[in-house]
């Protein structure tokens, strides 16, 4: 997953996104990754922006469901 994100130029900035289709070794059609930015710089408005980015990615593809995992590190 890390190599695919690197190839996509994903750096984890808040609300920046990357799609990985048919990831190797996983029985998934797609993984959507949305950055949360630096924790020391993140405020309530940033979480709203991040949530909007997630919903935008999912609704644009007309997905029927998703599991959302947040890693706050």
N, CA, C and O atoms as a GROMACS GRO file, in nm:
protein
  292
    1UNK      N    1   0.083  -0.118   0.000
    1UNK     CA    2   0.000   0.000   0.000
    1UNK      C    3   0.087   0.125   0.000
    1UNK      O    4   0.058   0.221  -0.071
    2UNK      N    5   0.193   0.124   0.078
    2UNK     CA    6   0.283   0.238   0.085
    2UNK      C    7   0.344   0.272  -0.050
    2UNK      O    8   0.354   0.390  -0.086
    3UNK      N    9   0.386   0.170  -0.123
    3UNK     CA   10   0.447   0.193  -0.255
    3UNK      C   11   0.345   0.253  -0.352
    3UNK      O   12   0.379   0.342  -0.430
    4UNK      N   13   0.222   0.205  -0.348
    4UNK     CA   14   0.118   0.258  -0.436
    4UNK      C   15   0.088   0.404  -0.403
    4UNK      O   16   0.067   0.486  -0.493
    5UNK      N   17   0.086   0.437  -0.275
    5UNK     CA   18   0.061   0.576  -0.235
    5UNK      C   19   0.176   0.666  -0.278
    5UNK      O   20   0.155   0.780  -0.318
    6UNK      N   21   0.297   0.614  -0.269
    6UNK     CA   22   0.414   0.692  -0.311
    6UNK      C   23   0.408   0.720  -0.461
    6UNK      O   24   0.434   0.832  -0.504
    7UNK      N   25   0.372   0.617  -0.540
    7UNK     CA   26   0.360   0.635  -0.685
    7UNK      C   27   0.252   0.738  -0.719
    7UNK      O   28   0.264   0.811  -0.817
    8UNK      N   29   0.147   0.743  -0.637
    8UNK     CA   30   0.038   0.838  -0.661
    8UNK      C   31   0.073   0.979  -0.613
    8UNK      O   32  -0.003   1.073  -0.637
    9UNK      N   33   0.186   0.994  -0.546
    9UNK     CA   34   0.227   1.125  -0.497
    9UNK      C   35   0.154   1.168  -0.371
    9UNK      O   36   0.152   1.286  -0.338
   10UNK      N   37   0.094   1.072  -0.301
   10UNK     CA   38   0.018   1.100  -0.180
   10UNK      C   39   0.113   1.131  -0.064
   10UNK      O   40   0.203   1.053  -0.036
   11UNK      N   41   0.091   1.246   0.002
   11UNK     CA   42   0.177   1.287   0.112
   11UNK      C   43   0.103   1.298   0.245
   11UNK      O   44   0.164   1.330   0.347
   12UNK      N   45  -0.028   1.274   0.244
   12UNK     CA   46  -0.104   1.276   0.368
   12UNK      C   47  -0.155   1.412   0.410
   12UNK      O   48  -0.200   1.428   0.524
   13UNK      N   49  -0.149   1.511   0.322
   13UNK     CA   50  -0.200   1.643   0.356
   13UNK      C   51  -0.351   1.636   0.382
   13UNK      O   52  -0.421   1.552   0.324
   14UNK      N   53  -0.399   1.723   0.469
   14UNK     CA   54  -0.540   1.721   0.507
   14UNK      C   55  -0.632   1.730   0.386
   14UNK      O   56  -0.620   1.821   0.303
   15UNK      N   57  -0.723   1.635   0.377
   15UNK     CA   58  -0.826   1.625   0.274
   15UNK      C   59  -0.772   1.587   0.136
   15UNK      O   60  -0.850   1.579   0.040
   16UNK      N   61  -0.642   1.564   0.123
   16UNK     CA   62  -0.587   1.514  -0.004
   16UNK      C   63  -0.621   1.365  -0.014
   16UNK      O   64  -0.618   1.294   0.086
   17UNK      N   65  -0.654   1.320  -0.134
   17UNK     CA   66  -0.697   1.181  -0.149
   17UNK      C   67  -0.623   1.105  -0.256
   17UNK      O   68  -0.563   1.163  -0.346
   18UNK      N   69  -0.629   0.973  -0.243
   18UNK     CA   70  -0.572   0.883  -0.343
   18UNK      C   71  -0.660   0.759  -0.350
   18UNK      O   72  -0.709   0.711  -0.248
   19UNK      N   73  -0.679   0.708  -0.470
   19UNK     CA   74  -0.755   0.584  -0.491
   19UNK      C   75  -0.658   0.476  -0.535
   19UNK      O   76  -0.575   0.498  -0.623
   20UNK      N   77  -0.669   0.359  -0.474
   20UNK     CA   78  -0.588   0.244  -0.516
   20UNK      C   79  -0.687   0.136  -0.557
   20UNK      O   80  -0.762   0.084  -0.475
   21UNK      N   81  -0.684   0.102  -0.684
   21UNK     CA   82  -0.778   0.004  -0.739
   21UNK      C   83  -0.717  -0.135  -0.737
   21UNK      O   84  -0.600  -0.154  -0.772
   22UNK      N   85  -0.799  -0.233  -0.696
   22UNK     CA   86  -0.760  -0.374  -0.691
   22UNK      C   87  -0.622  -0.393  -0.628
   22UNK      O   88  -0.530  -0.442  -0.694
   23UNK      N   89  -0.609  -0.354  -0.500
   23UNK     CA   90  -0.479  -0.367  -0.434
   23UNK      C   91  -0.434  -0.512  -0.424
   23UNK      O   92  -0.512  -0.601  -0.392
   24UNK      N   93  -0.306  -0.534  -0.452
   24UNK     CA   94  -0.249  -0.669  -0.449
   24UNK      C   95  -0.265  -0.732  -0.311
   24UNK      O   96  -0.242  -0.669  -0.209
   25UNK      N   97  -0.307  -0.859  -0.312
   25UNK     CA   98  -0.317  -0.935  -0.188
   25UNK      C   99  -0.441  -0.907  -0.106
   25UNK      O  100  -0.458  -0.965   0.002
   26UNK      N  101  -0.529  -0.821  -0.153
   26UNK     CA  102  -0.651  -0.788  -0.080
   26UNK      C  103  -0.772  -0.812  -0.169
   26UNK      O  104  -0.769  -0.781  -0.288
   27UNK      N  105  -0.876  -0.867  -0.112
   27UNK     CA  106  -0.999  -0.893  -0.187
   27UNK      C  107  -1.088  -0.769  -0.184
   27UNK      O  108  -1.200  -0.772  -0.132
   28UNK      N  109  -1.036  -0.661  -0.241
   28UNK     CA  110  -1.106  -0.534  -0.244
   28UNK      C  111  -1.102  -0.476  -0.384
   28UNK      O  112  -1.005  -0.496  -0.458
   29UNK      N  113  -1.206  -0.404  -0.421
   29UNK     CA  114  -1.206  -0.335  -0.550
   29UNK      C  115  -1.124  -0.208  -0.543
   29UNK      O  116  -1.056  -0.172  -0.639
   30UNK      N  117  -1.131  -0.140  -0.429
   30UNK     CA  118  -1.066  -0.010  -0.419
   30UNK      C  119  -1.041   0.026  -0.274
   30UNK      O  120  -1.119  -0.008  -0.185
   31UNK      N  121  -0.932   0.096  -0.252
   31UNK     CA  122  -0.903   0.158  -0.123
   31UNK      C  123  -0.895   0.308  -0.148
   31UNK      O  124  -0.825   0.354  -0.238
   32UNK      N  125  -0.968   0.383  -0.068
   32UNK     CA  126  -0.962   0.528  -0.076
   32UNK      C  127  -0.886   0.576   0.048
   32UNK      O  128  -0.921   0.541   0.160
   33UNK      N  129  -0.783   0.654   0.025
   33UNK     CA  130  -0.703   0.708   0.135
   33UNK      C  131  -0.719   0.859   0.133
   33UNK      O  132  -0.702   0.923   0.029
   34UNK      N  133  -0.752   0.916   0.249
   34UNK     CA  134  -0.765   1.061   0.262
   34UNK      C  135  -0.675   1.105   0.376
   34UNK      O  136  -0.682   1.052   0.487
   35UNK      N  137  -0.591   1.201   0.349
   35UNK     CA  138  -0.497   1.249   0.449
   35UNK      C  139  -0.564   1.330   0.558
   35UNK      O  140  -0.668   1.393   0.537
   36UNK      N  141  -0.503   1.328   0.677
   36UNK     CA  142  -0.553   1.406   0.790
   36UNK      C  143  -0.461   1.521   0.827
   36UNK      O  144  -0.493   1.600   0.915
   37UNK      N  145  -0.346   1.531   0.760
   37UNK     CA  146  -0.253   1.639   0.789
   37UNK      C  147  -0.179   1.619   0.920
   37UNK      O  148  -0.190   1.514   0.984
   38UNK      N  149  -0.105   1.720   0.959
   38UNK     CA  150  -0.030   1.718   1.084
   38UNK      C  151  -0.124   1.734   1.203
   38UNK      O  152  -0.208   1.824   1.203
   39UNK      N  153  -0.111   1.648   1.303
   39UNK     CA  154  -0.203   1.652   1.417
   39UNK      C  155  -0.194   1.783   1.494
   39UNK      O  156  -0.295   1.830   1.547
   40UNK      N  157  -0.077   1.842   1.502
   40UNK     CA  158  -0.063   1.968   1.578
   40UNK      C  159  -0.131   2.086   1.510
   40UNK      O  160  -0.157   2.188   1.573
   41UNK      N  161  -0.159   2.072   1.381
   41UNK     CA  162  -0.221   2.179   1.304
   41UNK      C  163  -0.369   2.156   1.278
   41UNK      O  164  -0.436   2.241   1.219
   42UNK      N  165  -0.423   2.042   1.322
   42UNK     CA  166  -0.559   2.003   1.288
   42UNK      C  167  -0.660   2.058   1.389
   42UNK      O  168  -0.643   2.042   1.510
   43UNK      N  169  -0.764   2.122   1.336
   43UNK     CA  170  -0.872   2.174   1.420
   43UNK      C  171  -1.005   2.117   1.378
   43UNK      O  172  -1.012   2.032   1.289
   44UNK      N  173  -1.110   2.163   1.441
   44UNK     CA  174  -1.245   2.113   1.413
   44UNK      C  175  -1.284   2.133   1.266
   44UNK      O  176  -1.344   2.045   1.205
   45UNK      N  177  -1.251   2.249   1.211
   45UNK     CA  178  -1.284   2.276   1.070
   45UNK      C  179  -1.212   2.179   0.977
   45UNK      O  180  -1.264   2.142   0.872
   46UNK      N  181  -1.090   2.138   1.016
   46UNK     CA  182  -1.015   2.042   0.934
   46UNK      C  183  -1.087   1.908   0.929
   46UNK      O  184  -1.091   1.844   0.824
   47UNK      N  185  -1.143   1.864   1.043
   47UNK     CA  186  -1.215   1.736   1.045
   47UNK      C  187  -1.338   1.742   0.955
   47UNK      O  188  -1.371   1.643   0.889
   48UNK      N  189  -1.405   1.857   0.950
   48UNK     CA  190  -1.519   1.872   0.860
   48UNK      C  191  -1.475   1.863   0.714
   48UNK      O  192  -1.542   1.801   0.632
   49UNK      N  193  -1.363   1.925   0.683
   49UNK     CA  194  -1.307   1.921   0.547
   49UNK      C  195  -1.267   1.778   0.509
   49UNK      O  196  -1.291   1.733   0.397
   50UNK      N  197  -1.206   1.707   0.603
   50UNK     CA  198  -1.163   1.568   0.580
   50UNK      C  199  -1.285   1.479   0.557
   50UNK      O  200  -1.286   1.397   0.466
   51UNK      N  201  -1.388   1.496   0.640
   51UNK     CA  202  -1.511   1.418   0.623
   51UNK      C  203  -1.576   1.446   0.489
   51UNK      O  204  -1.627   1.354   0.424
   52UNK      N  205  -1.575   1.571   0.448
   52UNK     CA  206  -1.630   1.607   0.317
   52UNK      C  207  -1.552   1.545   0.203
   52UNK      O  208  -1.609   1.503   0.103
   53UNK      N  209  -1.419   1.538   0.219
   53UNK     CA  210  -1.335   1.476   0.116
   53UNK      C  211  -1.366   1.326   0.104
   53UNK      O  212  -1.371   1.271  -0.006
   54UNK      N  213  -1.386   1.261   0.219
   54UNK     CA  214  -1.421   1.118   0.218
   54UNK      C  215  -1.555   1.098   0.148
   54UNK      O  216  -1.566   1.013   0.060
   55UNK      N  217  -1.656   1.175   0.186
   55UNK     CA  218  -1.787   1.160   0.124
   55UNK      C  219  -1.783   1.192  -0.025
   55UNK      O  220  -1.851   1.126  -0.104
   56UNK      N  221  -1.706   1.291  -0.063
   56UNK     CA  222  -1.693   1.324  -0.204
   56UNK      C  223  -1.635   1.210  -0.284
   56UNK      O  224  -1.683   1.181  -0.394
   57UNK      N  225  -1.533   1.145  -0.231
   57UNK     CA  226  -1.472   1.030  -0.300
   57UNK      C  227  -1.573   0.916  -0.314
   57UNK      O  228  -1.581   0.852  -0.419
   58UNK      N  229  -1.649   0.890  -0.208
   58UNK     CA  230  -1.741   0.776  -0.210
   58UNK      C  231  -1.864   0.803  -0.296
   58UNK      O  232  -1.907   0.714  -0.370
   59UNK      N  233  -1.920   0.922  -0.289
   59UNK     CA  234  -2.039   0.950  -0.368
   59UNK      C  235  -2.008   0.967  -0.516
   59UNK      O  236  -2.092   0.938  -0.600
   60UNK      N  237  -1.889   1.014  -0.548
   60UNK     CA  238  -1.850   1.029  -0.689
   60UNK      C  239  -1.846   0.895  -0.760
   60UNK      O  240  -1.871   0.886  -0.880
   61UNK      N  241  -1.814   0.790  -0.686
   61UNK     CA  242  -1.805   0.657  -0.745
   61UNK      C  243  -1.932   0.576  -0.722
   61UNK      O  244  -1.938   0.459  -0.761
   62UNK      N  245  -2.033   0.635  -0.661
   62UNK     CA  246  -2.161   0.568  -0.632
   62UNK      C  247  -2.138   0.438  -0.555
   62UNK      O  248  -2.201   0.336  -0.584
   63UNK      N  249  -2.049   0.442  -0.457
   63UNK     CA  250  -2.024   0.324  -0.374
   63UNK      C  251  -2.145   0.294  -0.287
   63UNK      O  252  -2.215   0.385  -0.241
   64UNK      N  253  -2.168   0.165  -0.265
   64UNK     CA  254  -2.282   0.123  -0.182
   64UNK      C  255  -2.248   0.118  -0.035
   64UNK      O  256  -2.338   0.119   0.050
   65UNK      N  257  -2.123   0.112  -0.002
   65UNK     CA  258  -2.084   0.104   0.138
   65UNK      C  259  -1.934   0.121   0.153
   65UNK      O  260  -1.858   0.109   0.057
   66UNK      N  261  -1.894   0.148   0.275
   66UNK     CA  262  -1.753   0.169   0.301
   66UNK      C  263  -1.723   0.146   0.448
   66UNK      O  264  -1.811   0.159   0.533
   67UNK      N  265  -1.602   0.113   0.476
   67UNK     CA  266  -1.551   0.107   0.611
   67UNK      C  267  -1.450   0.220   0.624
   67UNK      O  268  -1.359   0.232   0.542
   68UNK      N  269  -1.466   0.303   0.725
   68UNK     CA  270  -1.376   0.416   0.744
   68UNK      C  271  -1.287   0.388   0.864
   68UNK      O  272  -1.336   0.358   0.973
   69UNK      N  273  -1.156   0.399   0.844
   69UNK     CA  274  -1.058   0.379   0.950
   69UNK      C  275  -0.980   0.508   0.963
   69UNK      O  276  -0.929   0.560   0.864
   70UNK      N  277  -0.970   0.560   1.084
   70UNK     CA  278  -0.895   0.683   1.107
   70UNK      C  279  -0.774   0.649   1.194
   70UNK      O  280  -0.787   0.595   1.303
   71UNK      N  281  -0.657   0.682   1.143
   71UNK     CA  282  -0.534   0.668   1.220
   71UNK      C  283  -0.487   0.807   1.254
   71UNK      O  284  -0.452   0.886   1.166
   72UNK      N  285  -0.486   0.838   1.380
   72UNK     CA  286  -0.449   0.971   1.427
   72UNK      C  287  -0.311   0.962   1.491
   72UNK      O  288  -0.298   0.932   1.610
   73UNK      N  289  -0.210   0.988   1.410
   73UNK     CA  290  -0.076   0.971   1.465
   73UNK      C  291   0.014   1.086   1.441
   73UNK      O  292   0.130   1.084   1.482
   0.00000   0.00000   0.00000
